[in-house]
Coordinates of C-alpha atoms in Angstrom, one line a residue:
M49 CA -5.4 -24.7 -30.5
Q50 CA -6.9 -24.1 -27.1
K51 CA -8.4 -20.6 -26.4
I52 CA -9.2 -18.7 -23.4
E53 CA -12.5 -17.6 -23.3
A54 CA -13.4 -14.7 -20.5
V55 CA -16.1 -12.0 -19.7
N56 CA -14.8 -9.2 -17.0
D57 CA -12.7 -11.8 -15.7
F58 CA -8.7 -11.7 -17.3
V59 CA -5.7 -10.3 -16.8
V60 CA -3.5 -7.7 -20.0
K61 CA 0.1 -6.4 -19.0
F62 CA 1.5 -4.4 -21.0
A63 CA 5.3 -4.5 -21.4
N64 CA 6.7 -0.8 -22.2
I65 CA 10.3 1.1 -21.9
N66 CA 10.2 3.6 -18.9
G67 CA 10.0 6.8 -20.7
S68 CA 7.5 6.5 -23.7
G69 CA 4.7 7.9 -22.0
S70 CA 2.8 4.3 -21.7
A71 CA 1.9 4.5 -18.2
S72 CA -0.6 7.4 -18.9
A73 CA -2.0 5.3 -21.7
N74 CA -2.1 2.2 -19.6
E75 CA -3.9 3.4 -17.1
L76 CA -6.7 5.0 -19.6
F77 CA -7.2 1.7 -20.8
A78 CA -7.9 0.5 -17.1
R79 CA -10.3 3.5 -16.6
A80 CA -12.3 3.1 -19.3
I81 CA -13.4 -0.4 -18.0
L82 CA -14.2 1.0 -14.9
R83 CA -16.0 3.8 -16.1
M84 CA -18.1 0.7 -17.8
G85 CA -19.2 -0.9 -13.9
V86 CA -16.0 -3.5 -14.0
P87 CA -14.0 -3.2 -11.2
V88 CA -9.8 -2.9 -12.0
S89 CA -6.8 -3.5 -10.0
P90 CA -4.0 -1.8 -12.1
R91 CA -0.2 -2.2 -11.3
N92 CA 2.7 -0.3 -12.6
I93 CA 5.7 -2.1 -12.3
F94 CA 8.4 0.2 -12.9
P95 CA 12.4 0.8 -12.9
S96 CA 14.1 3.1 -10.8
N97 CA 16.1 5.4 -13.4
I98 CA 14.5 8.0 -15.2
Q99 CA 13.6 5.9 -18.4
G100 CA 15.4 3.4 -20.9
L101 CA 14.9 0.1 -18.7
P102 CA 12.1 -1.9 -18.8
T103 CA 8.4 -1.4 -17.3
W104 CA 5.5 -3.2 -17.1
F105 CA 1.4 -2.1 -16.3
E106 CA -0.4 -4.9 -14.9
V107 CA -4.3 -4.6 -15.2
R108 CA -6.5 -7.2 -13.1
V109 CA -9.9 -7.0 -14.8
T110 CA -13.0 -9.0 -12.7
E111 CA -16.4 -8.5 -12.0
H112 CA -16.2 -10.6 -8.9
G113 CA -14.0 -7.7 -7.0
Y114 CA -10.8 -9.0 -6.5
L115 CA -8.3 -6.4 -6.0
G116 CA -5.2 -8.4 -5.4
R117 CA -3.0 -10.2 -8.6
R118 CA -3.9 -13.1 -9.7
G119 CA -0.9 -14.3 -11.2
G120 CA -0.3 -15.2 -15.1
V121 CA -1.5 -13.3 -18.0
D122 CA -4.3 -14.0 -20.4
M123 CA -3.2 -11.2 -23.0
M124 CA 0.3 -9.6 -23.1
V125 CA 0.8 -6.5 -25.0
A126 CA 4.9 -6.6 -25.6
M127 CA 6.4 -3.4 -26.9
N128 CA 9.4 -4.0 -25.6
P129 CA 11.7 -6.2 -27.3
Q130 CA 14.4 -6.2 -24.3
T131 CA 12.0 -8.6 -22.4
W132 CA 10.2 -10.0 -25.0
D133 CA 11.4 -14.1 -24.3
Q134 CA 10.3 -13.5 -20.7
D135 CA 7.0 -11.8 -21.8
V136 CA 6.1 -14.5 -23.9
R137 CA 6.7 -17.0 -21.1
E138 CA 4.3 -15.1 -18.7
I139 CA 1.4 -15.5 -21.2
D140 CA -0.8 -18.6 -20.3
P141 CA -1.9 -21.3 -22.4
G142 CA -4.4 -20.4 -25.0
G143 CA -3.6 -17.1 -24.3
Y144 CA -2.8 -13.9 -26.6
L145 CA 0.2 -12.0 -27.7
F146 CA -0.2 -8.5 -28.8
Y147 CA 2.8 -6.7 -30.4
D148 CA 4.7 -4.4 -32.9
S149 CA 5.1 -6.3 -36.0
S150 CA 7.2 -3.4 -37.8
K151 CA 10.4 -5.5 -37.3
P152 CA 10.3 -9.1 -38.3
I153 CA 10.6 -11.8 -35.5
P154 CA 11.6 -15.3 -36.0
R155 CA 9.3 -18.3 -35.5
S156 CA 11.5 -19.6 -32.5
R157 CA 10.5 -16.8 -30.7
F158 CA 6.8 -17.8 -30.4
R159 CA 5.0 -20.4 -28.7
S160 CA 2.9 -22.3 -30.6
D161 CA 0.0 -22.7 -27.3
I162 CA -0.9 -19.1 -27.8
H163 CA -2.5 -16.7 -30.3
V164 CA -0.9 -14.1 -31.9
L165 CA -1.7 -10.8 -32.6
A166 CA 0.8 -8.2 -34.9
M167 CA -0.1 -4.7 -35.9
P168 CA 2.7 -2.8 -37.4
L169 CA 2.6 0.5 -34.9
T170 CA 5.6 1.8 -35.9
E171 CA 4.9 2.2 -39.7
L172 CA 1.5 3.2 -38.8
C173 CA 2.9 6.1 -36.3
N174 CA 5.5 6.7 -39.1
D175 CA 3.2 7.3 -42.1
T176 CA 0.8 8.7 -40.2
Y177 CA 3.3 11.7 -37.7
S178 CA 6.6 13.4 -38.8
D179 CA 7.4 14.6 -35.1
A180 CA 9.5 12.0 -33.5
R181 CA 7.8 12.3 -29.4
E182 CA 4.5 12.3 -31.4
R183 CA 5.4 9.1 -32.9
Q184 CA 6.5 7.6 -29.5
L185 CA 3.5 9.1 -27.5
F186 CA 0.7 8.2 -30.3
K187 CA 2.1 4.5 -30.6
N188 CA 0.8 3.9 -27.2
I189 CA -2.8 5.6 -28.0
I190 CA -2.8 3.8 -31.2
Y191 CA -2.6 0.6 -29.4
I192 CA -5.2 1.4 -26.8
G193 CA -7.6 1.7 -29.7
A194 CA -6.8 -1.3 -31.2
L195 CA -7.5 -2.7 -27.7
T196 CA -10.6 -1.3 -27.2
Q197 CA -11.9 -3.1 -30.4
L198 CA -10.5 -6.4 -29.5
L199 CA -12.0 -6.4 -26.3
E200 CA -15.4 -4.1 -27.2
I201 CA -14.3 -1.9 -24.6
D202 CA -16.6 1.5 -25.1
P203 CA -14.7 3.9 -27.2
A204 CA -16.6 7.1 -26.0
E205 CA -15.0 5.8 -22.1
I206 CA -11.9 6.7 -23.2
E207 CA -13.0 9.9 -25.5
K208 CA -14.7 11.2 -21.7
L209 CA -11.2 10.5 -20.1
F210 CA -9.4 12.5 -22.9
G211 CA -11.7 15.4 -22.7
E212 CA -11.3 15.2 -18.9
Q213 CA -7.7 15.2 -19.3
Y214 CA -6.9 17.9 -22.1
K215 CA -10.3 20.5 -20.9
G216 CA -9.5 23.6 -22.6
K217 CA -6.7 22.0 -25.0
E218 CA -9.0 21.0 -27.9
K219 CA -6.2 20.2 -30.5
L220 CA -4.5 17.8 -28.0
L221 CA -7.9 16.1 -27.3
E222 CA -8.4 16.3 -31.0
S223 CA -5.0 14.4 -31.8
N224 CA -5.3 11.5 -28.9
V225 CA -8.8 11.0 -30.8
R226 CA -7.5 10.4 -33.7
A227 CA -4.9 8.1 -32.7
L228 CA -7.6 5.9 -30.9
D229 CA -9.5 5.9 -34.0
L230 CA -7.0 4.6 -36.1
G231 CA -6.2 1.8 -33.9
R232 CA -9.6 1.0 -33.3
Q233 CA -10.1 0.7 -37.6
Y234 CA -7.0 -1.0 -38.2
A235 CA -7.6 -3.5 -35.6
R236 CA -11.3 -3.9 -37.2
Q237 CA -9.9 -4.7 -40.5
N238 CA -7.2 -6.8 -40.2
L239 CA -7.1 -8.7 -36.5
K240 CA -9.3 -11.5 -35.8
P241 CA -11.9 -11.4 -33.2
I242 CA -10.3 -12.9 -29.6
A243 CA -12.7 -14.8 -26.4
L244 CA -11.6 -11.7 -24.2
K245 CA -14.5 -9.6 -23.4
V246 CA -15.6 -6.3 -21.4
E247 CA -19.3 -6.3 -20.9
R248 CA -20.9 -3.5 -18.9
R249 CA -21.7 -3.9 -15.2
D250 CA -22.8 -2.0 -12.4
C251 CA -20.5 -3.8 -9.9
V252 CA -18.1 -0.7 -8.7
G253 CA -21.0 1.1 -6.8
D254 CA -20.1 4.2 -4.9
R255 CA -16.3 2.8 -4.5
I256 CA -13.7 5.4 -5.3
F257 CA -10.5 4.9 -7.1
V258 CA -7.5 6.2 -5.0
D259 CA -3.9 5.6 -4.2
G260 CA -3.1 4.9 -1.4
N261 CA -0.4 7.5 -0.2
S262 CA -3.0 10.4 -1.5
A263 CA -5.4 8.3 1.5
A264 CA -2.7 8.5 4.1
A265 CA -2.2 12.3 3.3
L266 CA -5.9 13.0 3.1
G267 CA -5.9 11.1 6.4
C268 CA -3.7 13.4 8.1
V269 CA -5.5 16.4 7.2
Y270 CA -8.4 14.9 8.9
G271 CA -6.8 13.4 11.7
G272 CA -5.7 17.1 12.3
A273 CA -2.0 17.2 11.4
T274 CA -0.6 20.8 11.1
V275 CA 2.9 20.1 10.7
C276 CA 4.9 17.6 8.3
A277 CA 8.4 17.5 7.5
W278 CA 10.1 15.4 5.1
Y279 CA 12.7 14.6 2.4
P280 CA 12.2 12.9 -0.7
I281 CA 12.3 9.3 -0.8
T282 CA 11.0 6.7 -3.2
P283 CA 7.9 5.6 -3.1
S284 CA 6.9 8.0 0.1
S285 CA 7.6 11.2 -1.7
S286 CA 3.6 11.7 -2.9
V287 CA 2.3 11.6 0.5
A288 CA 3.8 15.0 1.2
E289 CA 3.2 16.2 -2.2
A290 CA -0.8 15.4 -1.5
F291 CA -1.2 16.6 1.8
Q292 CA 0.1 20.0 0.2
R293 CA -2.6 19.8 -2.1
Y294 CA -5.1 19.2 0.4
T295 CA -4.2 21.6 3.0
Q296 CA -4.0 24.4 0.2
K297 CA -7.7 23.3 -0.5
L298 CA -8.5 22.7 3.0
R299 CA -6.3 25.0 5.4
V300 CA -6.4 27.9 4.0
D301 CA -8.5 30.9 5.9
P302 CA -10.9 32.0 3.6
T303 CA -10.9 35.5 4.8
S304 CA -7.3 36.2 5.7
G305 CA -5.6 33.7 3.3
Q306 CA -3.4 32.7 6.5
H307 CA -2.1 28.9 5.9
R308 CA -2.8 26.8 8.7
Y309 CA -0.3 24.3 8.3
A310 CA 3.8 24.2 8.1
I311 CA 5.2 22.0 5.2
I312 CA 9.2 21.7 5.4
Q313 CA 11.3 19.8 3.0
A314 CA 14.3 19.1 5.2
E315 CA 17.6 18.6 4.6
D316 CA 17.9 15.1 5.1
E317 CA 15.9 12.5 7.2
L318 CA 17.4 12.9 10.6
A319 CA 16.4 16.5 10.0
S320 CA 12.6 15.9 8.9
I321 CA 11.7 13.4 12.0
G322 CA 13.7 15.9 14.6
M323 CA 11.3 18.7 13.2
V324 CA 8.6 16.3 13.8
I325 CA 9.4 15.5 17.0
G326 CA 10.1 19.3 18.0
A327 CA 6.9 19.9 16.9
G328 CA 5.3 17.4 18.5
W329 CA 6.5 18.2 21.7
N330 CA 4.9 21.9 21.3
G331 CA 1.7 20.3 21.2
A332 CA 1.4 20.6 17.1
R333 CA 0.2 17.5 15.4
S334 CA 2.8 16.5 13.0
F335 CA 4.1 13.2 10.9
T336 CA 6.5 12.9 8.3
A337 CA 6.7 10.0 5.0
T338 CA 9.6 8.0 4.4
S339 CA 10.7 4.5 3.5
G340 CA 13.2 2.1 4.9
P341 CA 16.3 3.8 4.4
G342 CA 14.9 6.9 5.7
V343 CA 13.9 5.0 8.8
S344 CA 17.5 3.7 9.2
L345 CA 18.9 7.5 9.2
M346 CA 15.8 8.6 11.7
T347 CA 16.3 6.1 14.4
E348 CA 18.4 8.3 16.8
F349 CA 15.4 11.1 16.8
I350 CA 12.9 7.8 17.1
G351 CA 14.9 6.5 20.5
L352 CA 14.9 10.2 21.6
A353 CA 11.0 10.4 21.1
Y354 CA 10.3 7.2 22.5
F355 CA 12.5 7.7 25.8
A356 CA 11.5 11.2 26.1
E357 CA 7.7 10.4 25.3
I358 CA 7.0 12.8 22.3
P359 CA 4.2 12.0 19.5
A360 CA 5.2 11.7 16.4
V361 CA 3.5 9.8 13.1
I362 CA 5.9 8.1 10.8
I363 CA 4.4 6.4 7.1
N364 CA 7.1 4.2 6.3
V365 CA 5.7 3.6 2.5
Q366 CA 7.9 0.1 2.5
R367 CA 10.3 -1.0 -0.5
G368 CA 12.5 -3.6 -0.9
G369 CA 16.1 -3.8 1.0
P370 CA 18.4 -4.3 2.2
S371 CA 20.5 -0.9 1.4
T372 CA 19.3 1.1 -1.3
G373 CA 17.8 -2.1 -2.3
M374 CA 14.5 -2.3 -5.4
P375 CA 13.5 1.5 -5.0
T376 CA 10.5 0.8 -6.8
R377 CA 9.4 -2.5 -6.0
T378 CA 7.0 -3.7 -2.9
Q379 CA 7.8 -5.3 0.4
Q380 CA 7.1 -5.5 3.9
A381 CA 10.4 -4.9 4.9
D382 CA 10.8 -2.5 7.4
V383 CA 8.7 -4.7 10.6
L384 CA 11.8 -5.5 12.7
A385 CA 13.4 -2.3 12.2
C386 CA 10.5 -0.4 12.8
A387 CA 9.3 -2.2 16.1
Y388 CA 12.6 -2.2 17.4
A389 CA 13.8 1.1 15.8
S390 CA 16.8 2.9 17.8
H391 CA 19.4 1.2 20.6
G392 CA 18.8 0.2 23.8
D393 CA 15.2 -1.4 24.9
T394 CA 12.4 0.3 22.4
K395 CA 9.2 -1.2 21.3
H396 CA 7.1 0.7 18.7
V397 CA 3.6 1.1 18.0
L398 CA 2.8 -0.2 14.3
L399 CA -0.6 0.2 12.3
F400 CA -1.0 -2.0 9.1
P401 CA -3.8 -1.0 6.8
E402 CA -4.8 -3.1 4.0
D403 CA -5.6 -0.5 1.3
P404 CA -6.4 3.1 0.6
Y405 CA -9.4 3.0 2.8
E406 CA -7.5 1.9 5.6
C407 CA -4.5 4.5 4.9
F408 CA -6.6 7.0 5.3
E409 CA -8.5 5.4 8.9
M410 CA -5.0 4.8 10.3
S411 CA -3.2 7.7 9.6
A412 CA -5.6 9.7 11.6
Q413 CA -6.1 7.1 14.1
A414 CA -2.2 7.0 14.0
L415 CA -2.3 10.7 15.2
D416 CA -4.5 10.2 18.2
L417 CA -2.7 7.3 19.5
A418 CA 0.6 9.4 19.3
E419 CA -0.9 11.6 21.8
R420 CA -2.5 9.1 23.7
L421 CA 0.5 7.4 24.1
Q422 CA 3.0 10.1 24.0
T423 CA 5.3 8.1 21.4
P424 CA 5.7 7.8 18.0
V425 CA 3.3 5.3 16.0
F426 CA 4.2 4.0 12.7
V427 CA 1.9 3.3 9.6
M428 CA 3.4 0.6 7.9
T429 CA 2.5 0.9 4.4
D430 CA 4.2 0.0 1.2
L431 CA 4.6 0.8 -2.6
D432 CA 1.8 -1.7 -3.7
I433 CA -0.7 0.4 -2.0
G434 CA 1.1 4.0 -1.6
M435 CA 1.4 4.1 -5.4
N436 CA -1.2 2.2 -7.2
Q437 CA -4.7 3.7 -7.8
R438 CA -6.9 0.9 -6.1
L439 CA -10.8 1.1 -5.8
S440 CA -12.0 1.6 -2.1
R441 CA -14.7 2.1 0.2
P442 CA -15.3 6.1 0.2
F443 CA -13.9 7.6 3.1
T444 CA -15.9 8.6 6.3
W445 CA -15.7 11.3 8.8
D446 CA -17.8 12.4 11.4
D447 CA -17.6 16.2 12.2
R448 CA -18.4 15.5 16.0
R449 CA -15.5 13.5 16.1
E450 CA -12.9 14.8 18.9
Y451 CA -9.2 14.4 18.4
D452 CA -7.5 12.3 21.4
R453 CA -5.0 14.9 22.6
G454 CA -4.1 12.3 25.6
K455 CA -3.3 13.4 29.6
V456 CA -2.4 17.2 28.8
M457 CA -2.4 18.9 32.8
S458 CA -4.3 22.4 32.3
R459 CA -3.2 25.6 33.7
E460 CA -6.3 25.5 36.3
E461 CA -5.4 21.9 37.3
L462 CA -1.9 23.0 38.5
D463 CA -3.2 26.3 39.8
A464 CA -5.1 23.8 41.9
G465 CA -1.9 21.9 43.7
A466 CA -1.7 18.8 41.2
D467 CA 0.8 16.7 41.6
F468 CA 2.5 17.4 38.3
G469 CA 5.5 14.4 37.9
R470 CA 6.4 14.6 33.6
Y471 CA 7.4 11.0 34.0
L472 CA 4.9 10.0 37.0
D473 CA 2.5 7.3 36.3
V474 CA -0.4 8.2 38.5
D475 CA -3.5 6.2 37.1
G476 CA -1.0 2.7 36.5
D477 CA -1.7 2.7 32.7
G478 CA 1.8 3.7 32.2
I479 CA 1.3 6.9 30.8
P480 CA 2.0 10.3 32.4
Y481 CA 0.9 13.4 32.3
R482 CA 2.2 16.0 30.1
T483 CA 2.2 19.8 29.4
Y484 CA 2.3 22.2 26.2
P485 CA 5.2 24.7 26.7
G486 CA 3.5 28.3 28.2
T487 CA 0.6 26.3 30.1
H488 CA 1.5 28.3 33.2
P489 CA 4.6 30.9 34.3
T490 CA 5.7 28.7 37.1
R491 CA 4.6 25.4 37.5
G492 CA 4.4 22.5 34.9
G493 CA 7.5 23.5 33.5
Y494 CA 10.2 19.9 33.1
F495 CA 13.1 18.9 30.6
T496 CA 13.1 16.8 27.9
R497 CA 15.6 14.2 28.2
G498 CA 17.1 12.0 26.3
S499 CA 18.9 10.3 29.2
T500 CA 17.5 9.1 32.2
K501 CA 15.8 11.0 34.9
N502 CA 13.5 10.1 37.6
A503 CA 9.9 10.8 37.4
Y504 CA 9.7 14.8 37.8
A505 CA 12.2 14.5 34.9
T506 CA 15.1 15.2 37.0
Y507 CA 18.5 13.6 35.6
S508 CA 19.2 10.5 37.7
E509 CA 21.5 7.8 36.8
A510 CA 20.0 5.9 40.0
G511 CA 19.2 2.2 38.6
A512 CA 15.9 2.4 40.3
D513 CA 14.7 5.2 38.5
Y514 CA 15.9 3.8 35.2
V515 CA 14.0 0.2 36.5
Y516 CA 11.1 2.5 37.2
N517 CA 10.8 3.9 33.4
M518 CA 11.7 1.1 31.8
Q519 CA 8.7 -1.2 33.5
R520 CA 6.6 2.1 33.0
L521 CA 7.3 2.2 29.8
R522 CA 6.3 -1.5 29.3
Q523 CA 3.0 -1.2 31.2
K524 CA 2.3 1.6 28.6
F525 CA 2.9 -0.9 25.9
E526 CA 0.6 -3.4 27.4
T527 CA -1.8 -0.4 27.7
A528 CA -1.4 0.1 23.9
K529 CA -3.3 -3.3 23.1
S530 CA -6.2 -2.0 23.9
L531 CA -5.8 1.0 21.8
V532 CA -4.5 0.3 18.3
P533 CA -7.0 -2.1 15.7
L534 CA -8.1 -5.5 16.7
P535 CA -7.6 -8.2 13.8
V536 CA -10.0 -9.3 11.1
L537 CA -11.4 -12.7 11.5
S538 CA -12.2 -14.6 8.2
A539 CA -13.6 -17.7 9.5
A540 CA -13.8 -21.1 7.3
R541 CA -17.3 -22.5 6.2
F542 CA -16.4 -25.5 8.4
P543 CA -14.7 -26.3 11.3
A544 CA -10.5 -26.3 10.5
R545 CA -7.0 -27.7 12.0
F546 CA -4.9 -25.1 10.1
A547 CA -5.0 -21.3 10.1
A548 CA -3.2 -18.2 7.8
L549 CA -1.9 -14.8 9.4
F550 CA -1.7 -12.2 6.9
Y551 CA -1.1 -8.3 7.0
G552 CA -1.1 -5.3 4.8
S553 CA -1.2 -5.5 1.1
T554 CA -1.4 -9.2 0.8
S555 CA -4.8 -8.6 2.0
P556 CA -6.4 -8.7 -1.3
A557 CA -4.6 -11.9 -3.0
M558 CA -5.0 -13.6 0.5
H559 CA -8.7 -13.4 0.3
E560 CA -9.2 -14.6 -3.4
A561 CA -6.8 -17.4 -2.3
L562 CA -9.0 -18.4 0.2
D563 CA -11.8 -18.6 -2.0
A564 CA -9.3 -21.1 -4.7
L565 CA -8.6 -23.1 -1.6
A566 CA -11.7 -23.9 -0.6
E567 CA -12.7 -25.1 -4.1
Q568 CA -10.1 -27.4 -3.3
G569 CA -11.4 -28.6 0.0
I570 CA -9.0 -26.9 1.5
Y571 CA -10.6 -24.9 4.5
I572 CA -8.8 -22.7 6.5
N573 CA -9.6 -20.2 8.9
A574 CA -7.4 -16.9 8.4
L575 CA -6.9 -13.9 10.3
R576 CA -5.5 -10.3 9.3
L577 CA -3.4 -8.5 11.9
R578 CA -3.7 -4.9 11.8
A579 CA -1.8 -3.6 14.7
F580 CA 1.7 -4.5 16.6
P581 CA 1.5 -4.7 19.6
F582 CA -0.6 -7.6 19.4
Q583 CA -3.4 -8.5 21.4
N584 CA -3.8 -11.6 23.4
E585 CA -6.6 -13.5 21.3
I586 CA -3.8 -13.8 18.4
A587 CA -1.8 -15.9 20.6
D588 CA -5.0 -17.9 21.4
F589 CA -6.0 -18.1 17.6
I590 CA -2.7 -19.8 16.9
A591 CA -3.0 -22.0 19.9
S592 CA -6.1 -23.2 18.6
H593 CA -4.8 -24.8 15.0
A594 CA -2.4 -27.6 14.4
K595 CA -0.4 -25.5 12.2
V596 CA -0.6 -21.4 11.1
F597 CA 0.5 -20.5 7.7
V598 CA 2.3 -16.7 7.9
L599 CA 2.1 -15.0 4.7
E600 CA 4.7 -12.3 4.2
Q601 CA 6.5 -10.3 1.7
N602 CA 9.9 -10.3 3.3
F603 CA 12.5 -12.9 2.8
D604 CA 12.9 -13.1 6.8
A605 CA 9.8 -13.9 8.3
Q606 CA 9.7 -10.7 10.2
L607 CA 6.6 -11.0 11.2
T608 CA 7.0 -14.6 12.2
T609 CA 10.3 -13.5 14.4
L610 CA 8.0 -10.5 16.1
L611 CA 5.0 -13.3 17.0
V612 CA 7.4 -15.7 18.6
N613 CA 9.3 -12.7 20.6
E614 CA 6.4 -10.5 21.7
A615 CA 3.5 -13.2 21.8
G616 CA 5.2 -16.3 23.2
V617 CA 4.2 -18.6 19.9
N618 CA 5.3 -21.8 19.6
P619 CA 7.9 -21.3 16.7
A620 CA 7.1 -24.9 15.3
S621 CA 3.2 -23.9 15.4
L622 CA 3.7 -21.3 12.6
V623 CA 4.7 -22.0 8.6
P624 CA 6.1 -18.8 6.9
I625 CA 5.0 -18.7 3.5
L626 CA 7.2 -16.0 1.9
H627 CA 6.8 -13.6 -1.3
Y628 CA 10.0 -11.4 -1.6
D629 CA 10.9 -10.6 -5.8
G630 CA 9.3 -7.0 -5.2
T631 CA 6.4 -7.7 -7.3
P632 CA 3.0 -7.7 -5.4
I633 CA 1.9 -11.3 -4.1
T634 CA -0.6 -13.1 -6.4
A635 CA -3.4 -15.2 -5.6
R636 CA -1.9 -18.3 -7.5
F637 CA 1.0 -18.6 -5.2
I638 CA -1.0 -18.2 -1.8
T639 CA -2.9 -21.1 -3.3
Q640 CA -0.9 -23.2 -4.6
E641 CA 2.3 -22.7 -1.5
I642 CA -0.7 -23.4 0.9
A643 CA -2.1 -26.3 -1.0
E644 CA 1.3 -28.3 -1.3
R645 CA 2.2 -27.9 2.5
V646 CA -1.2 -29.1 3.1
S647 CA -0.7 -31.7 1.0
K648 CA 2.8 -32.7 2.6
L649 CA 1.0 -32.8 6.1
N650 CA -1.0 -35.8 5.2
V651 CA -4.3 -34.2 6.1
R652 CA -7.1 -36.1 5.3
P653 CA -10.7 -35.3 4.4
L654 CA -12.4 -34.8 7.7
R655 CA -15.7 -35.0 5.9
E656 CA -16.9 -35.1 2.4
N657 CA -14.9 -31.8 0.4
M658 CA -12.9 -30.8 3.3
V659 CA -9.5 -31.5 3.9
A660 CA -8.9 -28.9 6.4

């Protein structure tokens, strides 16, 4: 029988039951490989209930450094009878099935083209432990021990992780080490060797292992945020929780003990964004973290901040919709909702981070942009980036960096007789000057209005005043094009007729897919979009190719719609490639979809080993 053979390049997937304590054990498995110098990319795919439903934990191991999902499974650790048939189907031919053989399973439910590794885990636990909870928890550690033996993972790395986790709790440390050894001993004596191996490498370098939500929170700290108002919602809640941890460490005066920050859990999402807007109006840098349903509830206040021109940052950790949708699944589902949030004619700045590094960088940048443009700014991350640990470049910060507070009229300027009109465009960029409350006892005051007004903030329903403000707001949006992050080009080795556009969490799988396509002789130029509004170069890039594949993780091709609406792109030149089942997109999916479309377009090689 065929046998998958690989060193430092395979996928292990764990099928468990939610609430069984398996996620912690599975993360230990991933971290041990990482400690051996081999890059890993784990993903926890979990249900939205507390316990009892299926959960999966997938670990991509590759010394080549690919951090997206590959697709397919080389080894399935099947611990959940509910999902057995589905889990067995996922294994690639020649792969491995590791399962608990304490209860017999009919031969008909196995496959003839995979290798079976049977271990009576429940029996071992029942023989070793008397407490029901211990039996469940240590069962996880026992199978991790067996896997370290089969894959030749250094057990010392797991033991070091135990030591860090249970520092000062020697009894727990010893019991976990014993369970690990029990699994290793059984595998050594009873299971046949397999052809998947982990060997030590030095492929991690100085990269850090962090989730996007923590990175975004730290970016807000370094970016100068002092106010966070939020309402809990999956998958964004850990942004505010991480912000609290970091501010307790970095924003407490060491002499007085005074907290130089405010974190408020509001009664609902509408109240939270209202607090953020109030803080921004008062001169504080402020943000909220939410997901799609929260954005829906915030839209009235978002429109107020847009029209009254008040800075606010909204970190949107996207999940599946509509309505409650899939709270614990990932999608790029809110692009249109956020771009046009609120009624009337509104357009908002969106930033699209690809990984935790950019979550850190763009969250800090969003605070600058919000004040520079005096408007709400969205950081469009998602569950895949936000809640999964990812290898990332170390975060960097220049302590000489100054915050961009935008156009703020000072008391000295007012005393000198400056003509202050709160909504007056004096520079031609659409951005007016503002004052902080209390700047001057008699000058610089104004009414903050969500209703129509003239350039001096006086209430007005005159059509000319409304037209002036709307045209100025659109000019401000044009100005934003020069301030938001530029797209990033991945150029093909040969001149290419076809191209691809992608953004956000699609990026890691996309880069692997580009390599796989090149191996098939399919060369395409790829452009990663990092912000909306779209720079003019994006339309030029699209116009220079016969067809452009647009990769998205939603059903409605939302980025494609936005490109047509806002960049003047010919819809016929765009070919949407959509992935929307709630799991992170895979390199195999992208490769197959693009290859099939290229084939249907009847492309012939322009030169040897070249398709497009």
